[in-house]
Short mmCIF file of C-alpha atoms and ligand atoms in Angstrom, two decimals:
data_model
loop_
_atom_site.label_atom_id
_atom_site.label_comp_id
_atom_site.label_asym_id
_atom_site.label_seq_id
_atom_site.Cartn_x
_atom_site.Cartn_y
_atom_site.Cartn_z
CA UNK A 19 -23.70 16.60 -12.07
CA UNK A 20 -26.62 14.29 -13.35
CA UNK A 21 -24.61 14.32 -17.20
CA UNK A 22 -22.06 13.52 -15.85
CA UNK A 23 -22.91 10.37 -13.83
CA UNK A 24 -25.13 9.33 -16.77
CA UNK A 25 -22.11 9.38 -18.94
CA UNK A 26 -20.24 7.84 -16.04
CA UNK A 27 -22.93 5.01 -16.34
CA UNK A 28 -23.21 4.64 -20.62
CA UNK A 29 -19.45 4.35 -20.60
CA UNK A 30 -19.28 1.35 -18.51
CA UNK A 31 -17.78 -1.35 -20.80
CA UNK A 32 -15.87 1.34 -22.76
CA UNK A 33 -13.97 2.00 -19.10
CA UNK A 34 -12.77 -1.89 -18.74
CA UNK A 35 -11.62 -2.61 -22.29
CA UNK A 36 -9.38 0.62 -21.52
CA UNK A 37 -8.54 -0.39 -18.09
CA UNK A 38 -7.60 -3.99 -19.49
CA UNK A 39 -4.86 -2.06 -21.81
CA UNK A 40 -3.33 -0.63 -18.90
CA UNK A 41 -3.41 -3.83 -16.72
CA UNK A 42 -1.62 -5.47 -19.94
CA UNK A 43 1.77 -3.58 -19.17
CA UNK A 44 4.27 -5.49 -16.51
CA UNK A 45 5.08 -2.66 -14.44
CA UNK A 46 6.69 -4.78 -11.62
CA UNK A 47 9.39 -2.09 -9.70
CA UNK A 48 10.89 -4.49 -7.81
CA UNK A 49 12.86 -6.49 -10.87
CA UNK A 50 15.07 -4.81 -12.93
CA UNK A 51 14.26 -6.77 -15.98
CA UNK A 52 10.70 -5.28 -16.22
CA UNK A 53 12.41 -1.37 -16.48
CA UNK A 54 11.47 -0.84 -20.03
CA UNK A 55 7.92 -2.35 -19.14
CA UNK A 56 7.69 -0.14 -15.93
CA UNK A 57 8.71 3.35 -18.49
CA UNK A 58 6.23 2.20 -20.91
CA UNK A 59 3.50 1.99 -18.39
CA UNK A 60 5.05 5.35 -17.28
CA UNK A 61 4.24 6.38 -20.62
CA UNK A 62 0.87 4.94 -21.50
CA UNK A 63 -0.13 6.60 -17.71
CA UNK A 64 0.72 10.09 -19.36
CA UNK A 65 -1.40 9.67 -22.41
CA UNK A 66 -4.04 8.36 -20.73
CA UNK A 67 -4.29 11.72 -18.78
CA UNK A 68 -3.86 13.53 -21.75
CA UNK A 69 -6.70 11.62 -23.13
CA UNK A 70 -9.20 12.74 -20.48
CA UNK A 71 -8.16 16.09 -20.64
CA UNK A 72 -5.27 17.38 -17.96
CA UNK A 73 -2.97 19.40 -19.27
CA UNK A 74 1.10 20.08 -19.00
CA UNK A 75 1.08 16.42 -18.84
CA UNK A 76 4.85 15.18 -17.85
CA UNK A 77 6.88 12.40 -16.99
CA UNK A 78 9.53 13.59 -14.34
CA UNK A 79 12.76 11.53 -14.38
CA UNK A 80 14.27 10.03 -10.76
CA UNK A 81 16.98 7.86 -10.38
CA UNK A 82 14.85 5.61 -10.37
CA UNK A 83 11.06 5.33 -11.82
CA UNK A 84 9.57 8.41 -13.83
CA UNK A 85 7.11 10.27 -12.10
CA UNK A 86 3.94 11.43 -13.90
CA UNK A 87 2.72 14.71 -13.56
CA UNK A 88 -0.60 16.52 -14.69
CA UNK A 89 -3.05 19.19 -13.77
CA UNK A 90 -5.72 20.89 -14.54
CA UNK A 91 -6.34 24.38 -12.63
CA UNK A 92 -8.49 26.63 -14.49
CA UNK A 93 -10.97 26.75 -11.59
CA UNK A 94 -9.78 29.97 -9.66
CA UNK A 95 -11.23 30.39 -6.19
CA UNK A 96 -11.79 26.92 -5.76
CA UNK A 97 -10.13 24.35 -3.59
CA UNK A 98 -6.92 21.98 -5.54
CA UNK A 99 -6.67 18.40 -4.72
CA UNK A 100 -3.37 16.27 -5.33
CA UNK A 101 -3.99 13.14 -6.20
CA UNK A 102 -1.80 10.74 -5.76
CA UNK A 103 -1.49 7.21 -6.79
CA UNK A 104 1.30 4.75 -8.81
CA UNK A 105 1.68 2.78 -11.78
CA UNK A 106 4.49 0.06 -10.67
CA UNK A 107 2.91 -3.41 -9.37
CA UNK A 108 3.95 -6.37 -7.26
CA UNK A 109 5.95 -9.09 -9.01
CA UNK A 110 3.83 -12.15 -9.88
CA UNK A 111 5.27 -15.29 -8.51
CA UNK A 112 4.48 -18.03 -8.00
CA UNK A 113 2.93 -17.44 -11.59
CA UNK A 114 1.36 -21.28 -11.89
CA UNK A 115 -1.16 -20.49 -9.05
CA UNK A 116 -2.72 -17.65 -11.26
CA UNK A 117 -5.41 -18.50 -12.83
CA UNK A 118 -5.50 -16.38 -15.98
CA UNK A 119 -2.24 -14.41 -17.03
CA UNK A 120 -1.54 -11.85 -14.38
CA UNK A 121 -0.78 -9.38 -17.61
CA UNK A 122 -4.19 -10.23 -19.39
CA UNK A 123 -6.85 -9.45 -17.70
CA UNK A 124 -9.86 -11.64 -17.70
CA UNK A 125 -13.54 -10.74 -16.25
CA UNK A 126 -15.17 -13.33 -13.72
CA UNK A 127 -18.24 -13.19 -12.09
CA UNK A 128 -18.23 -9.40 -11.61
CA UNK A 129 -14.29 -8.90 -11.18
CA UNK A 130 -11.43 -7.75 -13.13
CA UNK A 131 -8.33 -10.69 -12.69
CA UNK A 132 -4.61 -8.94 -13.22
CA UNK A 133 -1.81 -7.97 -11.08
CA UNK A 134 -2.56 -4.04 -10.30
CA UNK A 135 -6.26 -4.60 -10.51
CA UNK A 136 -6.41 -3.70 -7.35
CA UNK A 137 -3.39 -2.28 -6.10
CA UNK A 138 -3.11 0.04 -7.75
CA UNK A 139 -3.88 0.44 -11.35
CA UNK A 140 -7.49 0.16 -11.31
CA UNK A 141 -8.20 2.56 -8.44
CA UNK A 142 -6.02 5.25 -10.24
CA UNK A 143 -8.05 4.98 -13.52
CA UNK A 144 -11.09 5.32 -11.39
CA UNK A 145 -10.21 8.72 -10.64
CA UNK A 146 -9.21 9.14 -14.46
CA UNK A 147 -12.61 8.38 -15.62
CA UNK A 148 -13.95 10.59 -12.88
CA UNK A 149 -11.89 13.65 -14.35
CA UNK A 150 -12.74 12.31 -17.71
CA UNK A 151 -16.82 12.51 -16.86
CA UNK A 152 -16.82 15.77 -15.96
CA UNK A 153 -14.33 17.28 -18.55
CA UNK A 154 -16.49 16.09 -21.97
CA UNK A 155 -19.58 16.26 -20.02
CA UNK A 156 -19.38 19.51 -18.18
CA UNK A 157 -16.34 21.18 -20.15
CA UNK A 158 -14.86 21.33 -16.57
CA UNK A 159 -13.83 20.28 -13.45
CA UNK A 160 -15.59 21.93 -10.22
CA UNK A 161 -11.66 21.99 -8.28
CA UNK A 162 -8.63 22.55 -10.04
CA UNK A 163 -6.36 19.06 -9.68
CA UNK A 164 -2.68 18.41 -9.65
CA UNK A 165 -2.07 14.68 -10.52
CA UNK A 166 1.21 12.58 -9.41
CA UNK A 167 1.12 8.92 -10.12
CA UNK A 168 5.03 7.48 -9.01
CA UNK A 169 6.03 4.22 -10.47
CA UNK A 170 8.51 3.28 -7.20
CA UNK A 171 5.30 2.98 -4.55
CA UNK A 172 5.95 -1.13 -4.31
CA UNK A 173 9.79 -0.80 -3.79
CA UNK A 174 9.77 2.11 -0.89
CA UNK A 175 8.87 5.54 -2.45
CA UNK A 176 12.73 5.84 -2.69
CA UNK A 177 12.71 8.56 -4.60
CA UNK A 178 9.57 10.49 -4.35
CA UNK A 179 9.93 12.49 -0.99
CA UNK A 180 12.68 14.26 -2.58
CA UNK A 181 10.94 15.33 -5.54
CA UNK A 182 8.13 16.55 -2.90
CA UNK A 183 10.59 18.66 -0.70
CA UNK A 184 11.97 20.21 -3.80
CA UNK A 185 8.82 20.68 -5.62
CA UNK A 186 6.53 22.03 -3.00
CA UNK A 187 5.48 25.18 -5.06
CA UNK A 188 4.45 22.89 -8.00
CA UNK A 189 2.51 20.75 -5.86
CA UNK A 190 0.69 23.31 -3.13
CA UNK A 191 -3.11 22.10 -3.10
CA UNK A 192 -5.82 21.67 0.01
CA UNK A 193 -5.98 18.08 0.03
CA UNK A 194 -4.64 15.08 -1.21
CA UNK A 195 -6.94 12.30 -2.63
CA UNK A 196 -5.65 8.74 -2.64
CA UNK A 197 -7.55 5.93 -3.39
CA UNK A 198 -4.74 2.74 -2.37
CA UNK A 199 -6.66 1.08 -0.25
CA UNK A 200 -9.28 -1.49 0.45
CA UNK A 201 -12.53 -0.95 1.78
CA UNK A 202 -13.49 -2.59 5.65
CA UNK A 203 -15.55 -5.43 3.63
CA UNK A 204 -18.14 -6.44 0.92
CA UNK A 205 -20.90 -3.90 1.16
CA UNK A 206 -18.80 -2.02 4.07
CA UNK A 207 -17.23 1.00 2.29
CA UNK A 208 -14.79 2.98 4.32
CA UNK A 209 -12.62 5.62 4.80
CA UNK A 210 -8.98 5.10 5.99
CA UNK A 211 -7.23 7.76 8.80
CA UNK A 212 -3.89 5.83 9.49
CA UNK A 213 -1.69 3.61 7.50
CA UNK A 214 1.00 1.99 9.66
CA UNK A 215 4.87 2.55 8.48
CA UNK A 216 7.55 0.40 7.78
CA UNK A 217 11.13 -0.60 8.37
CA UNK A 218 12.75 -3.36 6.47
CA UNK A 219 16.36 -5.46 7.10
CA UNK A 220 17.89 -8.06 5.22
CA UNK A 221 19.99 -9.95 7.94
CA UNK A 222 23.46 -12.10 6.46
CA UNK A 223 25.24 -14.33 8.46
CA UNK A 224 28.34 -16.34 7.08
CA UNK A 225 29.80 -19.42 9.58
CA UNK A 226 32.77 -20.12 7.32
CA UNK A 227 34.32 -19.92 3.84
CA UNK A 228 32.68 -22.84 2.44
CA UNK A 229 30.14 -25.52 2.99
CA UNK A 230 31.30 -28.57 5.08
CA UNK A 231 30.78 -32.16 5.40
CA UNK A 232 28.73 -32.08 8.93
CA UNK A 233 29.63 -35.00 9.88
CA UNK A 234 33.73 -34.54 9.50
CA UNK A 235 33.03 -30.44 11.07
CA UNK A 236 29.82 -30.65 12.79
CA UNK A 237 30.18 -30.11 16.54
CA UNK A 238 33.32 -27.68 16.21
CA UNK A 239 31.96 -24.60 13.94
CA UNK A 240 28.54 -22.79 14.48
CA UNK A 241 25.62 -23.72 12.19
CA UNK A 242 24.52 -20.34 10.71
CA UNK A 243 20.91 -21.47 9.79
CA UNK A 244 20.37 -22.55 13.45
CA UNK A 245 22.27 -19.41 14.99
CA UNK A 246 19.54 -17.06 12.40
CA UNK A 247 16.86 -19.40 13.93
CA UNK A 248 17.76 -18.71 17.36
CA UNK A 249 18.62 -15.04 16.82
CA UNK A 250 14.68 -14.51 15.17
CA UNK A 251 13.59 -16.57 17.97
CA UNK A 252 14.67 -13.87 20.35
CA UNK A 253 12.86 -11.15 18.32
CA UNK A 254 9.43 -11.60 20.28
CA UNK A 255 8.17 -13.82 23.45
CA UNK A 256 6.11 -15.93 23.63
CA UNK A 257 2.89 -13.23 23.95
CA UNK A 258 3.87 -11.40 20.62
CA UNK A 259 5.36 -8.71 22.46
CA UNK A 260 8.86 -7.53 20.39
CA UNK A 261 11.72 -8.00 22.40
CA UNK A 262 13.42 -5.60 20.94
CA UNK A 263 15.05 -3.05 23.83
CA UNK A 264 13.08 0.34 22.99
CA UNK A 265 10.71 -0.63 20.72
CA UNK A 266 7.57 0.67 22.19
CA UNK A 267 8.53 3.63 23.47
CA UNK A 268 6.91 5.62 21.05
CA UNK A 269 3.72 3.64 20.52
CA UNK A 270 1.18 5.97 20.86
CA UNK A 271 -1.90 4.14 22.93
CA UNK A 272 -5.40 3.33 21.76
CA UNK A 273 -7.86 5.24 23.37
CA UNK A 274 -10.98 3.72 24.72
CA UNK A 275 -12.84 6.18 22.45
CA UNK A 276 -11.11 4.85 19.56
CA UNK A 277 -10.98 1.04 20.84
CA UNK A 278 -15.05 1.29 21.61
CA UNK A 279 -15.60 2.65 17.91
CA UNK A 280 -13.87 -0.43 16.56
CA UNK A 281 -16.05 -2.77 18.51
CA UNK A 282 -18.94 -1.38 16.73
CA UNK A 283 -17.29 -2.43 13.40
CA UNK A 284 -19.00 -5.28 11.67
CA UNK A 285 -16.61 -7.92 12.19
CA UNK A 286 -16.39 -11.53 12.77
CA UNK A 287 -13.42 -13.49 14.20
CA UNK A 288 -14.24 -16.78 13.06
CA UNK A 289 -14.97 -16.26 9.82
CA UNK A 290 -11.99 -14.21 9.82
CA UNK A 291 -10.17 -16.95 10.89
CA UNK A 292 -11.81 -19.48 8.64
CA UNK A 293 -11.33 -16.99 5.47
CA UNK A 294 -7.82 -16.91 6.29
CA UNK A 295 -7.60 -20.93 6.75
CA UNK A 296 -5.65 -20.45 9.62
CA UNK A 297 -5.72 -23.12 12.80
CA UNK A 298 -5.66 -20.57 15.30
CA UNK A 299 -5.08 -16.90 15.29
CA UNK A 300 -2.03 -15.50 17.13
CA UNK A 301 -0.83 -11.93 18.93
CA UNK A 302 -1.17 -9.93 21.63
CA UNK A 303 -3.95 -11.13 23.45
CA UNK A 304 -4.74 -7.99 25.75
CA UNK A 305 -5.62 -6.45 21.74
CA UNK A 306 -8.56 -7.64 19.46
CA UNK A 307 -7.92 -8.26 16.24
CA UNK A 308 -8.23 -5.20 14.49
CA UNK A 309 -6.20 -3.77 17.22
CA UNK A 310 -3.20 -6.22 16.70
CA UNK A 311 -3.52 -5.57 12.63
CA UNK A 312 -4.28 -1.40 12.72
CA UNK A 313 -3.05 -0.17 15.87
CA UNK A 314 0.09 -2.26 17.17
CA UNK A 315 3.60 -2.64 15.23
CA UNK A 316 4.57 -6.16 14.55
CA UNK A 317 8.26 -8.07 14.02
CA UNK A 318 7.53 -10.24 10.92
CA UNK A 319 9.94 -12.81 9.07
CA UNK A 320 9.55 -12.11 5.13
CA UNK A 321 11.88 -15.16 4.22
CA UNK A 322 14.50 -17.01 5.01
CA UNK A 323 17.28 -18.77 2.72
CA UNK A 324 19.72 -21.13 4.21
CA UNK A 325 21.26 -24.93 3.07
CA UNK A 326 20.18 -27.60 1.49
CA UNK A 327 16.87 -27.55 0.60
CA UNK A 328 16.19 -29.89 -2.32
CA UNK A 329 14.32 -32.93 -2.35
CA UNK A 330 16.15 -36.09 -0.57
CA UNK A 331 18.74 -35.01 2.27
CA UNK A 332 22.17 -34.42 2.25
CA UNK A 333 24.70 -33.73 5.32
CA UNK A 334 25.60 -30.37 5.14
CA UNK A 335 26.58 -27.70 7.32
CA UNK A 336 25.67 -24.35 5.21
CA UNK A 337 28.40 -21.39 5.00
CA UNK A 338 25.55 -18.91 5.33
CA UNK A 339 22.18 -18.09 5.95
CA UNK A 340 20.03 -15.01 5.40
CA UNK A 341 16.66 -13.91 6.50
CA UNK A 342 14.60 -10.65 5.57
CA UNK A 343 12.34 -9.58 8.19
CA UNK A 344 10.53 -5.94 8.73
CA UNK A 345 8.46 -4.16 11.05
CA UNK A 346 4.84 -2.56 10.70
CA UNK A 347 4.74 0.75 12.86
CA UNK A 348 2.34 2.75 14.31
CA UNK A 349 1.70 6.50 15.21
CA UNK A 350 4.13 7.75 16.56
CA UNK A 351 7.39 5.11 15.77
CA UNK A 352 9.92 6.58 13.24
CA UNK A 353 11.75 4.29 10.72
CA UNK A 354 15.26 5.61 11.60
CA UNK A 355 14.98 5.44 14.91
CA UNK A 356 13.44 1.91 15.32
CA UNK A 357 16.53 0.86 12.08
CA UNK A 358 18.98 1.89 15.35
CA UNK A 359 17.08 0.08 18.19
CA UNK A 360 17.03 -3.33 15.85
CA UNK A 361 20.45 -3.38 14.47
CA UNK A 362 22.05 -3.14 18.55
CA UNK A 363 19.53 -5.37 19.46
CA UNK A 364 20.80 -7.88 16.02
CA UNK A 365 24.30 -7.33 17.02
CA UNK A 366 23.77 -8.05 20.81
CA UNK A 367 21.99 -11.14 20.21
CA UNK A 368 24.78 -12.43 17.42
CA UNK A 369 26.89 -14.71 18.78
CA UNK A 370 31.17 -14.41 17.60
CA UNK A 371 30.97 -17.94 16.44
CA UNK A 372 29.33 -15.92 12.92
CA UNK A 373 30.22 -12.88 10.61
CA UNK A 374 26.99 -10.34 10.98
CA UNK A 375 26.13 -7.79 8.20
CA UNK A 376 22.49 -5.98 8.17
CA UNK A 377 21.30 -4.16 5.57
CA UNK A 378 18.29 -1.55 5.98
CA UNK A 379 16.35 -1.92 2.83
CA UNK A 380 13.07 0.35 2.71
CA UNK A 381 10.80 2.25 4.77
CA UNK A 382 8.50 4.51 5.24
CA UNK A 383 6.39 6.83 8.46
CA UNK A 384 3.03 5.49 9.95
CA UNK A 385 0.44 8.27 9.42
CA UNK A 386 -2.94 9.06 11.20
CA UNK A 387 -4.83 12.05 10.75
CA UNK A 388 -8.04 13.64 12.84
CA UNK A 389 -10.94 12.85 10.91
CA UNK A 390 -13.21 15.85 11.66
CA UNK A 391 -11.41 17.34 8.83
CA UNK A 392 -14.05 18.92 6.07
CA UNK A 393 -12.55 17.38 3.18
CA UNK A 394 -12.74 13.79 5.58
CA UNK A 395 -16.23 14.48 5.50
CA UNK A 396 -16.91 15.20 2.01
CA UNK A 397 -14.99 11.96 1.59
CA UNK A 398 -17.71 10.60 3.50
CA UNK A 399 -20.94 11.82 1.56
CA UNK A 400 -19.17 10.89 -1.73
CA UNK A 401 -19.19 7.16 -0.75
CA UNK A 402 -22.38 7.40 0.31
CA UNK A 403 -23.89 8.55 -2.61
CA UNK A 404 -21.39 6.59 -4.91
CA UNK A 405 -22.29 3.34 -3.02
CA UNK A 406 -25.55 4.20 -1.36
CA UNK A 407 -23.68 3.70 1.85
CA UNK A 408 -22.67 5.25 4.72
CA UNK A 409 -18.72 4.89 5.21
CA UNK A 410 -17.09 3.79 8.40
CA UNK A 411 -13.65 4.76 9.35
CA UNK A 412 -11.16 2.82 9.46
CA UNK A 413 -7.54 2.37 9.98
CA UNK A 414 -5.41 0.12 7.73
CA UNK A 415 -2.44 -2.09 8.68
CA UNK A 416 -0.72 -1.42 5.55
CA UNK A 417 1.52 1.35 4.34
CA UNK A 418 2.21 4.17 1.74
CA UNK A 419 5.34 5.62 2.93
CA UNK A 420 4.89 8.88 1.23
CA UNK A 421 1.36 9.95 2.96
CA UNK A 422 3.41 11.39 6.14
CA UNK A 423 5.55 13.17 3.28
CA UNK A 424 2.44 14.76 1.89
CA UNK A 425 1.16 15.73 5.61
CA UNK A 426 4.57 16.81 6.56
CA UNK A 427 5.81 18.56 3.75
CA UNK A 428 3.07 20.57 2.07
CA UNK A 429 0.66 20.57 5.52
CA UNK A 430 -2.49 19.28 3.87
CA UNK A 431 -4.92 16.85 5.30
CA UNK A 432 -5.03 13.37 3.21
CA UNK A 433 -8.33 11.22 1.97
CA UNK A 434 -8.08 7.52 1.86
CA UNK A 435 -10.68 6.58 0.38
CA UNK A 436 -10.05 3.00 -1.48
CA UNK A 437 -12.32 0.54 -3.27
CA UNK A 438 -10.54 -2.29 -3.43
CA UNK A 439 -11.50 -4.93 -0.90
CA UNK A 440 -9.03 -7.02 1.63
CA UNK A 441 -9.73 -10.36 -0.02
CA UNK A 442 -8.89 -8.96 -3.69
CA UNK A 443 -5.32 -10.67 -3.31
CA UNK A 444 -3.10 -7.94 -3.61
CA UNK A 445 0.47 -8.68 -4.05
CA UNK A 446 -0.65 -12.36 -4.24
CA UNK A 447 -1.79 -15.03 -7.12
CA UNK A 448 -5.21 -13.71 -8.77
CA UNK A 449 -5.30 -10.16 -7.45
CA UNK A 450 -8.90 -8.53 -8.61
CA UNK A 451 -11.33 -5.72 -8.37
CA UNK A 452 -14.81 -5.88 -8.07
CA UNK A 453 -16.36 -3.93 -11.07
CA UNK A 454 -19.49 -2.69 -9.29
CA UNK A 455 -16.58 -1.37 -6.42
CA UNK A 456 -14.71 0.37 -9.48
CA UNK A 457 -17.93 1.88 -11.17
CA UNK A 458 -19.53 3.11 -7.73
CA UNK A 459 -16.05 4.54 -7.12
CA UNK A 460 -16.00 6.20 -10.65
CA UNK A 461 -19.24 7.80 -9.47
CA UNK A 462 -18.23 8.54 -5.99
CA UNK A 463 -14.79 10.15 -7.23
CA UNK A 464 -16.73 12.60 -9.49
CA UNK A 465 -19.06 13.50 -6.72
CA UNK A 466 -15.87 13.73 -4.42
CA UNK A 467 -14.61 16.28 -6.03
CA UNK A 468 -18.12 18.83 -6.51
CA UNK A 469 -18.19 17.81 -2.47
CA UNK A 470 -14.54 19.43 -2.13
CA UNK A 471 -15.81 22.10 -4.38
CA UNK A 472 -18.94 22.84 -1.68
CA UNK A 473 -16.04 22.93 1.37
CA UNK A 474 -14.43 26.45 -0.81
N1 LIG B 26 -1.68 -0.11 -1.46
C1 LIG B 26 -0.71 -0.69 -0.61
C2 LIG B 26 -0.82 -0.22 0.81
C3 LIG B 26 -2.08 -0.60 1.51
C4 LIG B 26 -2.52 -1.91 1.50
C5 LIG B 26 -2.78 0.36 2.19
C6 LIG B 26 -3.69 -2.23 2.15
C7 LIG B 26 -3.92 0.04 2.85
C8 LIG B 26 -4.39 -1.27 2.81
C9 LIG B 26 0.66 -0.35 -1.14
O1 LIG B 26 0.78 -0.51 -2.52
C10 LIG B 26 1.66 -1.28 -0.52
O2 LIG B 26 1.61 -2.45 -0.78
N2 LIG B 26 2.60 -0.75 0.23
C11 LIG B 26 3.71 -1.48 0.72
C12 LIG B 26 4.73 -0.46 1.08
C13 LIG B 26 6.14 -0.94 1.10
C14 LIG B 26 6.57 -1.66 -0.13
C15 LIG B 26 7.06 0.21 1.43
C16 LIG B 26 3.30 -2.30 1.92
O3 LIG B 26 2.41 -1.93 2.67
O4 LIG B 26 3.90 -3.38 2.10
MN1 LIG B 27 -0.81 0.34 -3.50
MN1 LIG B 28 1.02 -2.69 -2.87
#
């Protein structure tokens, strides 16, 4: 093991020219313009893992994104890990709020600048130099590992629990490994047991067949951007709580144990606040904080496109109006189920003066798992050797829809255990990692895996 972290340590500027290579490729999922960038990245994904020495390395076509496949398993008798991960990124707009080129990645004060830095590029090559330190140092790995990195992660997963219900055999292990996260803060490293889920609409509403003149119409036809206003206004009252008939049935409650262990957590409110520049914070009051963001589902507004909206003004009533809005869920809320409840509760809150249409766009299950698991735990003394901390646990508010999948489908336990950090502006202008993060997880990654060894 000591070879191996000391070549983990000589390598270190090797590892970020590399990473910066992968960072360089546009693999944004969610425009179809970047598709040839997205394969390529697909691509340079399998020769990396050829390059630190998996074998059978594939890329697995979808309708959609390729999956990338690799494993190494000549370590009978001991335990496999999937590790899972993905390649496609978050578009980059607005792009003039970047501060370097989101596709050429710059080092600042300690931290890697790039879309995917973060989320998720970075953290996946962590565990690719991990594999990479043991293989040339120690000729092997001490678990065998099957490695699936999808490229549709950003745009739903669409794709990928299929190819995990049909390919169960292929991708039988103990545990999956995911490192997707962030960690609780600076200095705070952490391990994640529940991700919440998702369930996303795009709502249309057309008034009439064209524009008008609101001053020859207005009074006798319905304005559709103030009919979406009021309809979204009647998605939650005035306490945060979602109006929507239904909607908390399944929430599973916090239990004191759970809510008392969160109070111990090392945070601050106000500077919370302050980091966030916001005047006030809002929610459910009877929660804390961390209990509005980890363990309660929320009705957000993504956008909302309707009339004129240039510079000067101009008398107008608009045609149509449109508004994308999803919901964050919790253990134990399913996708389909809360899709139903929202779309009555849409329709029953459209007035006839307007033409409806709702479209479900992704989704994906909220996950939790007990975290007296063994491999939870090895989890736990691999951070703390990696970081020369002791991890907390944590839940996260965000989502990766095919965790449940994993849990569901092939009945293993999962490990969240993610570097990145919630400031690192994922999904937003000048997303970054922190290097020391990525080289103590490089470290903690190999010593993950000789921990999941120990378990047998
Ligand atoms: N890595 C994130 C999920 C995440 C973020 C987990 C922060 C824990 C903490 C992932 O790439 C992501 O952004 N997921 C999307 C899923 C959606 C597009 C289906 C999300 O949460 O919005
Ligand atoms: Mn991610
Ligand atoms: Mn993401």
């Amino acid at each position: 093991m000591l070879s191996v972290i000391d070549f983990i340590h000589t390598s270190r500027d090797r590892y970020i020219s590399e990473l910066k290579h992968y960072l360089a490729i546009p693999s944004i999922s969610a425009l179809p313009e970047h598709a040839g960038d997205v394969r390529r990245c697909a691509e340079w994904t399998g020769e990396e893992m050829r390059r630190v020495g998996l074998e059978n390395v594939r890329l697995v076509e979808t309708p959609g994104n390729p999956i990338v496949y690799g494993e190494w398993l000549q370590a009978p008798g001991a335990p496999t890990i999937l590790f899972y991960g993905h390649y496609d990124v978050q578009p980059v707009d607005p792009l003039d709020l970047w501060e370097s080129p989101p596709f050429d990645a710059t080092v600042r004060d300690g931290e890697i600048y790039a879309r995917g830095a973060a989320d998720d590029k970075g953290q996946v090559f962590m565990h690719f130099k991990a594999i990479e330190a043991h293989l040339r140092q120690a000729g092997r790995l001490p678990v065998n590992i099957k490695v699936l990195i999808e490229g549709e992660e950003e745009v739903g997963s669409k794709n990928l629990d299929n190819f995990v219900r049909a390919n169960k055999a292929l991708l039988a292990s103990d545990v999956v490994v995911i490192s997707d996260s962030a960690m609780f803060d600076h200095g705070v490293p952490s391990i994640c047991y529940s991700l919440r889920g998702l369930a996303y609409f795009q709502i249309d509403l057309r008034g009439t067949k064209s524009d008008l003149h609101s001053g020859v119409f207005g009074g006798a036809v319905a304005n559709p951007a103030m009919v979406l206003a009021q309809m979204l206004a009647q998605m939650k009252d005035k306490g945060g709580r979602i109006k929507i008939p239904g909607f908390y049935e399944d929430v599973r409650p916090l239990s004191e144990v759970e809510r008392a262990a969160w109070r111990t957590l090392p945070f601050n409110e106000k500077k919370y606040r302050k980091d966030l520049g916001a005047p006030k914070l809002a929610g459910e009051k009877e929660f804390s904080v961390l209990e509005r963001v980890w363990g309660r589902p929320t009705f957000e507004v993504n956008g909302i496109l309707a009339g004129f909206t240039g510079d000067g003004a101009k008398t107008v009533i608009p045609a149509v109006a449109m508004a994308k809005v999803s919901m964050r869920l919790v253990p134990n809320q399913h996708p389909d189920k809360i899709a139903e409840l929202f779309e009555a509760y849409v329709r029953k809150v459209a007035p006839k003066t307007v033409e409806l249409k709702v479209t479900r766009m992704h989704g994906g299950k909220p996950w939790i798992t007990e975290y007296d698991n063994p491999f939870v735990q090895a989890a736990g003394r691999a951070i703390e050797q990696g970081f020369g901390k002791t991890p907390v646990f944590c839940r996260e508010g965000g989502s990766i829809p095919v965790v449940s999948t994993f849990q569901e489908e092939l009945g293993v336990p999962a490990v969240l255990f993610g570097v990145g950090l919630p400031d690192e502006n994922a999904h937003a202008p000048n997303e970054r990692l922190d290097l020391s993060n990525f080289h103590n997880g490089v470290v903690a990654s190999a010593i993950l895996y000789e921990e999941i060894r120990k378990i047998g």
